[in-house]
Amino acid sequence: MATQHSASERTEEKNTAIAPGTTTDASTKTAKATSAAKTTGATKRSATKRAAGTAAKRTTHTRKTASTAPEPVIDENGEAAAPTIPTTEPYQFGRTVVLDITPGEEANRFPARVELGETFHVTAEVFVEGRTKAGATAILRNPRGREMMRRQMVCTNPGLDRWETDLKAGERSDVKPWEADFAQVKRQLGDWTVTVQGWEDTYASWLHDARIKVEVNDDVENALKEGSALLRRWAKTADAQLKAPQRGLLQDAADEMDDQSFSPAERLAAGDNPEIAALHESNPLRDALSEGTERTFRVQRPKSTFAAWYQFFPRSEGAYVDQATGKIVQGTLKTSVIGLERAKKEGFDIVYLPPIFPIGVTNRKGKNNALVAGPDDPGSVFGIGSAEGGHDTVDPKLGTMDDFKALTAKAHEMGLEIALDFALQCSPDHPWVAEHPNWFRHKPDGTIAFAENPPKKYQDIYPIDFNADLPGIEKEVERILDLWIKAGVTIFRIDNPHTKPVRFWQDVIAAVTKRHPEILFLAEAFTRPGMMRALSYAGFTQSHCYFPWRNTKEELEKYLAETNGDEGYYQHNTFWPSTPDILTAYLRDNGIAGHAVRAVLASMGSPSWGMYSGYELIENVQRPGFEEAIDNEKYEIKVRDWADAEKYGIAGLLTSLNRVRREHAGLFGYHTLTVLDSKDPNILAFARHTPAELNESGKPETLIVVVNLDGHNAHQSLIHLELPDFGIDPDKGAHLRDELTGREFDWSWDNYVSLAPWADVAHVLTVEY
């Protein structure tokens, strides 16, 4: 057997390990410095440099090294290893080529966005010349430049040299912004960086050829000597970050490969076995190390991605009909605690309130958007402003600012966040109309132009004109948002942001989040893709989207892939089956089953989803000619009998879906979803998966969702599951549990599913590992 190295010898070797570029004692110090720069370079980048650099500088950042050529690394056979070539300009290639790193927007100016602890996916094109094998590593560093994760990438498309891996910035947290522990969460937020390092995989290249040569007995001695020299060099390379036992393993293997008393096959086996393979996976020899362009990821607070919203109108919560007068008595902020309790019971995280400001009288809208309001019509909550105040005032019919602060305090006590609707528009009675007439567009006859989208007219609303005094409007909006933040609001839902300048929102959001980095913004925008993406670049954390109108299997498969693909690093779509403005034909036509289907798709298909109150009561009658509910709550107060909710079962389903989400929170990112193959055009299937390496349990985690999109008929289909992709041993198969019913199933590659709307509209299956 080969000579065994003693512990003392290995300790000595640890102290004399050399880095690439070192062949003599005189060059050892230089080589060690170079190696240290490679392995801990992030910590060498000063905070001053990071703060001073512009976005353009950050996107073209390349670590500077000496312009002189590095000393060659010569092994014991006299062969030179591929060197690390210094790059001093962003356009220069290293010795290994690294291209097309994703995610990244076209100019690499705006950072990708992820939630703290959210799994995300990085890919790159990495290759070297000829038939030499390449390797790739992804390095994740926190805002202070400290390396937090290092993962070897896997080549998933050798023909296109595509390498991929998953990373995770920090650990998920459910700490709320008002809780004392949030300070610890806050320290982890900010701009993290990912660097893809390409390198020549000398060991894999040697092993490929050596196996063939030993098998056919061709030039065996040279192949084995080359291998033993490589293992010794690997053991002495600082970049591999080997511990003493690992270096000893390589040195022992090299000795055995040189021992001609063993057969060639036995000598090769010394350097080709599971132990060496595991070391190659965790601590490889990386020659010709080269870095791609650094990518920035903005890590945001909990609920920036993973959130469940519940919307209700305070004036309807606790509303009742006065039996003496036959008139409706509206709810208040005090009675709105009823809505908080319902949201909490159903498992939602965020309560979203439409505007709670005073409502104008001039041109007030009546029921169902009637042009003339009746004497008891409360008006549209979006006709903001009256003699009683504007955006900085609570509607006196709802209560006082103290009442609002008491409501937010109660919500926080229950673990709920309060999101407030901010619609930047005014009724003709808003104080701004008299105080800032230049903030509105005037017609040639001197009158102010009300909002319109011909042929639609909104006579009760004056839109803001941003051209005359953009700085003044920004300053006033920042003041108002700050007022509501101090009252307990942690999220703003912005109404129609796409009808205002993108730069306006960029300035306002930057100013607000500089003072209050915990504040989130939801864009209520249904418009062109370019504008949606620009709003996300401007700082909107989440966005409404076209999910309500994606109803066929083909539409949904495409939309799920889009929402949960690279687009999801910038535009965080939130799935809402309905809103006060949206009631689709699908919900109208598919009854209880249709409401169940859309709730499953929304809650399981997106990390962020929302529900508008009344959904539990199957309120699905459209206003004739419009895709919105009749007797719309935007224009009137709704008196609901919540005792009826139990007979429909939707409230219970919402509770179960939110429970599943909480119990498997790590699966709900924008980059963990895979659409599964199913044959029936009405059966949609997808899976969410996190690999074992990114779970604290050390086990994979997988959730499989199968939905029957037909609200009237039963359907059957085979669902294909590519078992190894989800960490499942094909020989054992998978044991699954339905989270909605408790039933259990055993699955393999292709699996039969039958779903009927009168029984189960969907399976939500967890894989037991």
Short mmCIF file of C-alpha atoms in Angstrom, two decimals, residues 359-766:
data_model
loop_
_atom_site.label_atom_id
_atom_site.label_comp_id
_atom_site.label_asym_id
_atom_site.label_seq_id
_atom_site.Cartn_x
_atom_site.Cartn_y
_atom_site.Cartn_z
CA ILE A 359 -65.19 61.75 -0.13
CA GLY A 360 -66.15 64.72 -2.28
CA VAL A 361 -69.69 65.90 -2.87
CA THR A 362 -69.39 67.61 -6.26
CA ASN A 363 -70.29 65.15 -9.06
CA ARG A 364 -70.46 62.34 -6.50
CA LYS A 365 -71.21 58.98 -8.12
CA GLY A 366 -74.21 56.90 -7.14
CA LYS A 367 -74.77 53.15 -7.08
CA ASN A 368 -73.16 51.17 -9.90
CA ASN A 369 -71.30 54.28 -11.08
CA ALA A 370 -74.49 56.28 -11.66
CA LEU A 371 -73.77 59.89 -12.61
CA VAL A 372 -76.22 61.23 -10.03
CA ALA A 373 -75.94 60.16 -6.41
CA GLY A 374 -78.94 59.70 -4.17
CA PRO A 375 -79.17 61.51 -0.84
CA ASP A 376 -77.88 58.48 1.06
CA ASP A 377 -75.20 57.34 -1.40
CA PRO A 378 -71.76 57.48 0.25
CA GLY A 379 -69.90 58.07 -3.04
CA SER A 380 -66.83 56.39 -4.49
CA VAL A 381 -63.91 55.99 -2.09
CA PHE A 382 -61.71 57.09 -5.01
CA GLY A 383 -63.38 60.53 -5.21
CA ILE A 384 -60.91 61.77 -2.60
CA GLY A 385 -61.15 65.08 -0.78
CA SER A 386 -63.79 67.38 0.65
CA ALA A 387 -64.08 70.44 2.84
CA GLU A 388 -63.17 68.10 5.70
CA GLY A 389 -59.73 67.36 4.26
CA GLY A 390 -57.72 65.44 1.70
CA HIS A 391 -55.25 62.55 1.61
CA ASP A 392 -53.97 63.36 5.10
CA THR A 393 -57.36 63.10 6.77
CA VAL A 394 -59.58 60.24 7.96
CA ASP A 395 -63.17 60.38 6.69
CA PRO A 396 -65.12 61.56 9.77
CA LYS A 397 -67.82 59.00 8.98
CA LEU A 398 -65.22 56.29 9.62
CA GLY A 399 -63.74 57.90 12.71
CA THR A 400 -60.62 59.81 13.67
CA MET A 401 -56.89 59.46 13.18
CA ASP A 402 -56.75 58.08 16.72
CA ASP A 403 -59.29 55.43 15.70
CA PHE A 404 -57.08 54.51 12.75
CA LYS A 405 -54.00 54.24 14.95
CA ALA A 406 -55.98 52.02 17.32
CA LEU A 407 -56.94 49.79 14.37
CA THR A 408 -53.33 49.43 13.21
CA ALA A 409 -52.23 48.72 16.77
CA LYS A 410 -54.88 45.99 17.03
CA ALA A 411 -53.75 44.54 13.70
CA HIS A 412 -50.13 44.48 14.85
CA GLU A 413 -51.18 42.78 18.07
CA MET A 414 -52.79 40.08 15.87
CA GLY A 415 -49.67 39.79 13.70
CA LEU A 416 -51.28 41.52 10.72
CA GLU A 417 -49.83 44.32 8.60
CA ILE A 418 -51.99 47.19 7.39
CA ALA A 419 -51.74 48.22 3.74
CA LEU A 420 -53.42 51.46 2.73
CA ASP A 421 -54.62 52.41 -0.73
CA PHE A 422 -53.07 55.63 -2.02
CA ALA A 423 -54.88 56.94 -5.09
CA LEU A 424 -53.20 60.10 -6.32
CA GLN A 425 -56.28 61.89 -7.61
CA CYS A 426 -58.77 64.40 -6.23
CA SER A 427 -62.45 65.16 -6.14
CA PRO A 428 -63.38 68.71 -7.21
CA ASP A 429 -63.71 69.48 -3.49
CA HIS A 430 -60.16 68.47 -2.51
CA PRO A 431 -58.18 71.21 -0.70
CA TRP A 432 -55.44 70.97 -3.33
CA VAL A 433 -57.80 72.35 -5.98
CA ALA A 434 -57.82 75.74 -4.25
CA GLU A 435 -54.33 75.60 -2.71
CA HIS A 436 -52.45 74.29 -5.75
CA PRO A 437 -54.45 74.98 -8.92
CA ASN A 438 -51.29 74.52 -11.00
CA TRP A 439 -51.32 70.83 -10.03
CA PHE A 440 -54.28 70.30 -12.36
CA ARG A 441 -54.73 70.64 -16.11
CA HIS A 442 -57.07 73.41 -17.16
CA LYS A 443 -59.13 73.54 -20.33
CA PRO A 444 -59.07 76.64 -22.58
CA ASP A 445 -62.28 77.85 -20.91
CA GLY A 446 -60.50 77.88 -17.53
CA THR A 447 -62.23 74.85 -16.03
CA ILE A 448 -60.28 71.93 -14.63
CA ALA A 449 -60.30 68.77 -16.76
CA PHE A 450 -61.85 65.78 -15.02
CA ALA A 451 -60.50 62.31 -15.65
CA GLU A 452 -61.59 60.52 -18.78
CA ASN A 453 -60.64 57.63 -20.99
CA PRO A 454 -63.01 58.27 -23.92
CA PRO A 455 -65.76 57.25 -23.99
CA LYS A 456 -65.44 56.70 -20.21
CA LYS A 457 -65.77 59.82 -18.05
CA TYR A 458 -64.94 60.22 -14.35
CA GLN A 459 -66.65 63.48 -13.46
CA ASP A 460 -65.96 63.04 -9.75
CA ILE A 461 -62.17 62.90 -10.19
CA TYR A 462 -59.53 65.46 -11.14
CA PRO A 463 -56.25 63.82 -12.20
CA ILE A 464 -52.95 65.41 -11.19
CA ASP A 465 -50.88 67.22 -13.83
CA PHE A 466 -47.20 66.62 -13.03
CA ASN A 467 -45.70 69.04 -15.54
CA ALA A 468 -45.92 72.36 -13.71
CA ASP A 469 -44.59 71.45 -10.25
CA LEU A 470 -43.18 67.91 -10.07
CA PRO A 471 -40.88 68.68 -7.08
CA GLY A 472 -43.74 70.24 -5.15
CA ILE A 473 -46.06 67.29 -5.72
CA GLU A 474 -43.29 64.85 -4.76
CA LYS A 475 -42.65 66.72 -1.51
CA GLU A 476 -46.34 66.75 -0.58
CA VAL A 477 -46.83 63.05 -1.36
CA GLU A 478 -43.76 62.17 0.71
CA ARG A 479 -45.21 64.18 3.61
CA ILE A 480 -48.54 62.36 3.41
CA LEU A 481 -47.02 58.89 3.17
CA ASP A 482 -44.82 59.65 6.16
CA LEU A 483 -47.92 60.68 8.14
CA TRP A 484 -49.61 57.32 7.51
CA ILE A 485 -46.40 55.41 8.21
CA LYS A 486 -46.26 57.03 11.62
CA ALA A 487 -49.88 55.93 12.11
CA GLY A 488 -48.89 52.27 11.59
CA VAL A 489 -49.09 51.66 7.82
CA THR A 490 -46.28 49.43 6.51
CA ILE A 491 -47.45 48.93 2.90
CA PHE A 492 -49.02 51.21 0.29
CA ARG A 493 -51.13 49.93 -2.57
CA ILE A 494 -50.80 52.57 -5.28
CA ASP A 495 -53.81 53.03 -7.54
CA ASN A 496 -53.05 53.30 -11.27
CA PRO A 497 -49.35 54.21 -10.94
CA HIS A 498 -48.90 53.73 -14.69
CA THR A 499 -50.88 56.92 -15.32
CA LYS A 500 -48.23 58.97 -13.51
CA PRO A 501 -44.58 59.56 -14.50
CA VAL A 502 -42.32 56.64 -13.63
CA ARG A 503 -39.65 59.10 -12.46
CA PHE A 504 -42.15 60.53 -9.98
CA TRP A 505 -42.57 57.14 -8.30
CA GLN A 506 -38.85 56.46 -8.46
CA ASP A 507 -38.15 59.69 -6.58
CA VAL A 508 -40.94 59.22 -4.03
CA ILE A 509 -40.21 55.56 -3.27
CA ALA A 510 -36.49 56.28 -2.92
CA ALA A 511 -37.16 59.13 -0.51
CA VAL A 512 -39.65 57.14 1.58
CA THR A 513 -37.61 53.94 1.78
CA LYS A 514 -34.46 55.87 2.64
CA ARG A 515 -36.18 56.93 5.87
CA HIS A 516 -38.31 53.79 6.23
CA PRO A 517 -36.65 50.84 4.46
CA GLU A 518 -39.34 48.48 5.75
CA ILE A 519 -42.09 50.11 3.65
CA LEU A 520 -43.40 48.11 0.67
CA PHE A 521 -45.29 49.31 -2.41
CA LEU A 522 -47.86 47.39 -4.49
CA ALA A 523 -48.58 48.65 -8.00
CA GLU A 524 -52.20 48.36 -9.12
CA ALA A 525 -51.27 48.51 -12.77
CA PHE A 526 -52.77 46.58 -15.68
CA THR A 527 -50.92 47.86 -18.69
CA ARG A 528 -48.12 47.27 -21.21
CA PRO A 529 -45.19 45.02 -20.23
CA GLY A 530 -42.63 47.80 -20.59
CA MET A 531 -44.45 50.07 -18.16
CA MET A 532 -44.97 47.22 -15.70
CA ARG A 533 -41.26 46.44 -15.73
CA ALA A 534 -40.29 50.12 -15.44
CA LEU A 535 -42.48 50.44 -12.34
CA SER A 536 -40.71 47.48 -10.77
CA TYR A 537 -37.36 49.09 -11.55
CA ALA A 538 -38.66 52.29 -9.95
CA GLY A 539 -39.16 50.49 -6.65
CA PHE A 540 -42.58 48.82 -6.59
CA THR A 541 -42.18 45.67 -4.54
CA GLN A 542 -45.19 43.82 -5.95
CA SER A 543 -47.63 44.27 -8.80
CA HIS A 544 -51.14 43.34 -9.77
CA CYS A 545 -51.17 41.39 -13.01
CA TYR A 546 -53.26 39.65 -15.65
CA PHE A 547 -53.79 36.45 -13.67
CA PRO A 548 -57.61 36.92 -13.50
CA TRP A 549 -57.79 36.58 -17.29
CA ARG A 550 -55.54 33.55 -17.61
CA ASN A 551 -58.01 30.69 -17.41
CA THR A 552 -57.19 27.97 -19.94
CA LYS A 553 -54.51 25.38 -19.31
CA GLU A 554 -52.33 26.79 -22.11
CA GLU A 555 -52.68 30.34 -20.77
CA LEU A 556 -51.94 29.31 -17.20
CA GLU A 557 -48.92 27.14 -18.02
CA LYS A 558 -47.39 30.02 -19.92
CA TYR A 559 -48.25 32.58 -17.26
CA LEU A 560 -46.98 30.47 -14.35
CA ALA A 561 -43.67 29.97 -16.14
CA GLU A 562 -43.44 33.70 -16.88
CA THR A 563 -44.34 34.83 -13.37
CA ASN A 564 -41.99 32.32 -11.77
CA GLY A 565 -39.15 32.76 -14.26
CA ASP A 566 -36.50 35.42 -14.72
CA GLU A 567 -39.23 38.08 -14.99
CA GLY A 568 -39.97 37.33 -11.34
CA TYR A 569 -36.68 38.88 -10.27
CA TYR A 570 -38.07 42.29 -11.18
CA GLN A 571 -41.87 42.16 -11.46
CA HIS A 572 -43.31 40.36 -8.44
CA ASN A 573 -46.80 39.43 -9.64
CA THR A 574 -49.45 39.03 -6.98
CA PHE A 575 -52.37 36.77 -7.96
CA TRP A 576 -55.88 38.01 -7.09
CA PRO A 577 -58.88 35.96 -8.33
CA SER A 578 -61.07 39.07 -8.09
CA THR A 579 -60.98 42.68 -6.91
CA PRO A 580 -63.63 45.40 -6.55
CA ASP A 581 -62.76 46.28 -10.17
CA ILE A 582 -62.57 42.72 -11.56
CA LEU A 583 -65.14 39.93 -11.72
CA THR A 584 -64.32 37.62 -14.60
CA ALA A 585 -66.59 35.45 -16.70
CA TYR A 586 -64.85 32.37 -15.27
CA LEU A 587 -66.01 33.20 -11.74
CA ARG A 588 -69.44 34.15 -13.04
CA ASP A 589 -69.89 30.84 -14.88
CA ASN A 590 -68.24 28.24 -12.62
CA GLY A 591 -69.87 28.85 -9.26
CA ILE A 592 -68.41 27.42 -6.05
CA ALA A 593 -66.04 25.07 -7.89
CA GLY A 594 -64.71 27.96 -9.98
CA HIS A 595 -64.03 30.03 -6.88
CA ALA A 596 -62.20 27.07 -5.31
CA VAL A 597 -60.10 26.52 -8.46
CA ARG A 598 -59.04 30.14 -8.68
CA ALA A 599 -58.17 30.26 -4.97
CA VAL A 600 -55.94 27.20 -5.33
CA LEU A 601 -54.23 28.58 -8.44
CA ALA A 602 -53.66 32.01 -6.87
CA SER A 603 -52.37 30.78 -3.52
CA MET A 604 -50.18 28.00 -4.88
CA GLY A 605 -49.14 29.62 -8.16
CA SER A 606 -47.63 32.80 -6.75
CA PRO A 607 -45.72 33.63 -3.54
CA SER A 608 -47.96 36.69 -3.21
CA TRP A 609 -51.72 36.41 -3.53
CA GLY A 610 -54.78 38.31 -2.42
CA MET A 611 -58.48 37.95 -1.68
CA TYR A 612 -61.29 40.52 -1.76
CA SER A 613 -63.94 40.06 0.93
CA GLY A 614 -67.20 38.63 -0.32
CA TYR A 615 -65.37 35.92 -2.26
CA GLU A 616 -66.34 33.56 0.56
CA LEU A 617 -70.02 34.31 -0.21
CA ILE A 618 -69.70 33.60 -3.97
CA GLU A 619 -70.57 37.20 -4.95
CA ASN A 620 -70.29 36.59 -8.70
CA VAL A 621 -73.09 38.55 -10.40
CA GLN A 622 -71.67 40.97 -12.96
CA ARG A 623 -72.93 44.44 -13.72
CA PRO A 624 -74.43 44.09 -17.22
CA GLY A 625 -71.79 44.85 -19.84
CA PHE A 626 -68.90 45.07 -17.37
CA GLU A 627 -66.38 42.68 -15.81
CA GLU A 628 -67.09 43.90 -12.31
CA ALA A 629 -69.65 43.03 -9.64
CA ILE A 630 -73.10 44.54 -9.66
CA ASP A 631 -73.92 46.72 -6.65
CA ASN A 632 -70.23 47.41 -6.49
CA GLU A 633 -68.77 48.15 -3.09
CA LYS A 634 -66.74 51.00 -4.53
CA TYR A 635 -69.96 53.02 -4.71
CA GLU A 636 -72.06 51.70 -1.83
CA ILE A 637 -71.96 50.05 1.56
CA LYS A 638 -72.44 46.28 1.62
CA VAL A 639 -74.37 44.60 4.38
CA ARG A 640 -73.27 40.96 4.43
CA ASP A 641 -74.46 37.96 6.40
CA TRP A 642 -71.21 36.19 7.14
CA ALA A 643 -73.06 33.25 8.64
CA ASP A 644 -73.75 32.18 5.04
CA ALA A 645 -70.04 31.66 4.36
CA GLU A 646 -69.97 28.26 6.03
CA LYS A 647 -72.37 26.65 3.56
CA TYR A 648 -70.11 27.43 0.59
CA GLY A 649 -66.90 26.05 2.10
CA ILE A 650 -64.64 28.65 0.48
CA ALA A 651 -63.63 30.27 3.77
CA GLY A 652 -62.45 26.89 5.02
CA LEU A 653 -60.51 26.30 1.82
CA LEU A 654 -58.80 29.70 2.13
CA THR A 655 -57.78 28.80 5.68
CA SER A 656 -56.31 25.47 4.53
CA LEU A 657 -54.44 27.03 1.62
CA ASN A 658 -52.85 29.67 3.82
CA ARG A 659 -51.91 26.98 6.36
CA VAL A 660 -50.12 25.00 3.65
CA ARG A 661 -48.28 28.13 2.58
CA ARG A 662 -47.10 28.87 6.13
CA GLU A 663 -46.00 25.28 6.75
CA HIS A 664 -44.01 25.22 3.50
CA ALA A 665 -42.94 28.86 3.32
CA GLY A 666 -39.52 27.98 1.92
CA LEU A 667 -41.13 26.68 -1.28
CA PHE A 668 -42.92 29.92 -2.08
CA GLY A 669 -40.45 32.00 -4.04
CA TYR A 670 -40.65 33.28 -7.59
CA HIS A 671 -38.06 30.75 -8.77
CA THR A 672 -39.15 27.38 -7.39
CA LEU A 673 -42.03 26.41 -9.70
CA THR A 674 -41.96 23.81 -12.48
CA VAL A 675 -44.93 23.05 -14.75
CA LEU A 676 -45.54 19.28 -14.99
CA ASP A 677 -46.68 17.41 -18.07
CA SER A 678 -50.34 16.34 -18.06
CA LYS A 679 -52.36 15.03 -20.99
CA ASP A 680 -55.91 16.26 -20.36
CA PRO A 681 -56.50 19.88 -21.54
CA ASN A 682 -58.40 20.63 -18.33
CA ILE A 683 -55.87 19.20 -15.86
CA LEU A 684 -53.07 21.58 -14.87
CA ALA A 685 -50.16 20.38 -12.74
CA PHE A 686 -47.10 22.10 -11.32
CA ALA A 687 -44.58 21.55 -8.54
CA ARG A 688 -42.63 23.71 -6.12
CA HIS A 689 -39.27 22.36 -5.02
CA THR A 690 -36.31 23.32 -2.87
CA PRO A 691 -33.16 21.14 -2.96
CA ALA A 692 -31.82 19.54 0.21
CA GLU A 693 -28.75 21.79 0.28
CA LEU A 694 -30.90 24.89 0.81
CA ASN A 695 -33.13 23.45 3.54
CA GLU A 696 -32.23 23.58 7.22
CA SER A 697 -33.57 20.02 7.55
CA GLY A 698 -31.04 18.78 5.01
CA LYS A 699 -33.87 17.14 3.06
CA PRO A 700 -35.52 18.22 -0.20
CA GLU A 701 -38.99 19.75 -0.02
CA THR A 702 -41.60 19.41 -2.75
CA LEU A 703 -45.22 20.44 -3.16
CA ILE A 704 -47.25 19.15 -6.14
CA VAL A 705 -50.46 20.90 -7.21
CA VAL A 706 -52.96 19.31 -9.61
CA VAL A 707 -56.10 21.27 -10.58
CA ASN A 708 -59.20 20.49 -12.63
CA LEU A 709 -59.96 23.76 -14.44
CA ASP A 710 -63.47 22.64 -15.47
CA GLY A 711 -65.99 23.72 -12.84
CA HIS A 712 -68.70 21.39 -14.18
CA ASN A 713 -67.15 18.09 -15.31
CA ALA A 714 -64.76 15.44 -13.98
CA HIS A 715 -61.42 14.91 -15.75
CA GLN A 716 -58.63 12.35 -15.58
CA SER A 717 -55.02 12.54 -16.65
CA LEU A 718 -51.56 11.05 -16.27
CA ILE A 719 -49.12 13.42 -14.54
CA HIS A 720 -45.45 12.92 -15.38
CA LEU A 721 -42.98 13.50 -12.56
CA GLU A 722 -39.28 13.53 -13.42
CA LEU A 723 -38.30 11.93 -10.11
CA PRO A 724 -34.55 12.77 -9.93
CA ASP A 725 -35.30 16.47 -10.56
CA PHE A 726 -37.11 16.52 -7.23
CA GLY A 727 -34.61 14.49 -5.22
CA ILE A 728 -36.76 11.33 -5.40
CA ASP A 729 -35.12 7.91 -5.71
CA PRO A 730 -36.69 6.25 -8.80
CA ASP A 731 -36.29 2.83 -7.21
CA LYS A 732 -38.41 3.84 -4.23
CA GLY A 733 -40.84 6.30 -5.79
CA ALA A 734 -42.63 8.98 -3.78
CA HIS A 735 -45.15 8.83 -0.97
CA LEU A 736 -47.49 11.82 -1.07
CA ARG A 737 -50.05 13.32 1.30
CA ASP A 738 -52.91 15.54 0.16
CA GLU A 739 -52.85 18.61 2.40
CA LEU A 740 -56.51 19.38 1.68
CA THR A 741 -58.02 15.96 2.42
CA GLY A 742 -55.39 13.96 4.30
CA ARG A 743 -55.48 11.16 1.71
CA GLU A 744 -52.19 9.45 0.79
CA PHE A 745 -50.82 8.29 -2.56
CA ASP A 746 -47.76 6.55 -3.98
CA TRP A 747 -46.34 8.07 -7.14
CA SER A 748 -43.72 7.06 -9.67
CA TRP A 749 -42.85 8.49 -13.09
CA ASP A 750 -46.40 8.64 -14.55
CA ASN A 751 -49.38 8.91 -12.23
CA TYR A 752 -53.14 8.68 -12.74
CA VAL A 753 -55.26 11.50 -11.32
CA SER A 754 -59.04 11.98 -11.38
CA LEU A 755 -60.68 15.19 -10.14
CA ALA A 756 -64.37 16.13 -10.07
CA PRO A 757 -65.75 19.60 -9.18
CA TRP A 758 -68.38 18.08 -6.85
CA ALA A 759 -65.65 16.30 -4.86
CA ASP A 760 -62.06 17.53 -5.16
CA VAL A 761 -61.23 20.34 -7.57
CA ALA A 762 -57.53 19.98 -6.74
CA HIS A 763 -54.81 18.02 -5.02
CA VAL A 764 -52.16 19.87 -3.00
CA LEU A 765 -49.63 17.11 -2.34
CA THR A 766 -46.54 17.13 -0.16
#
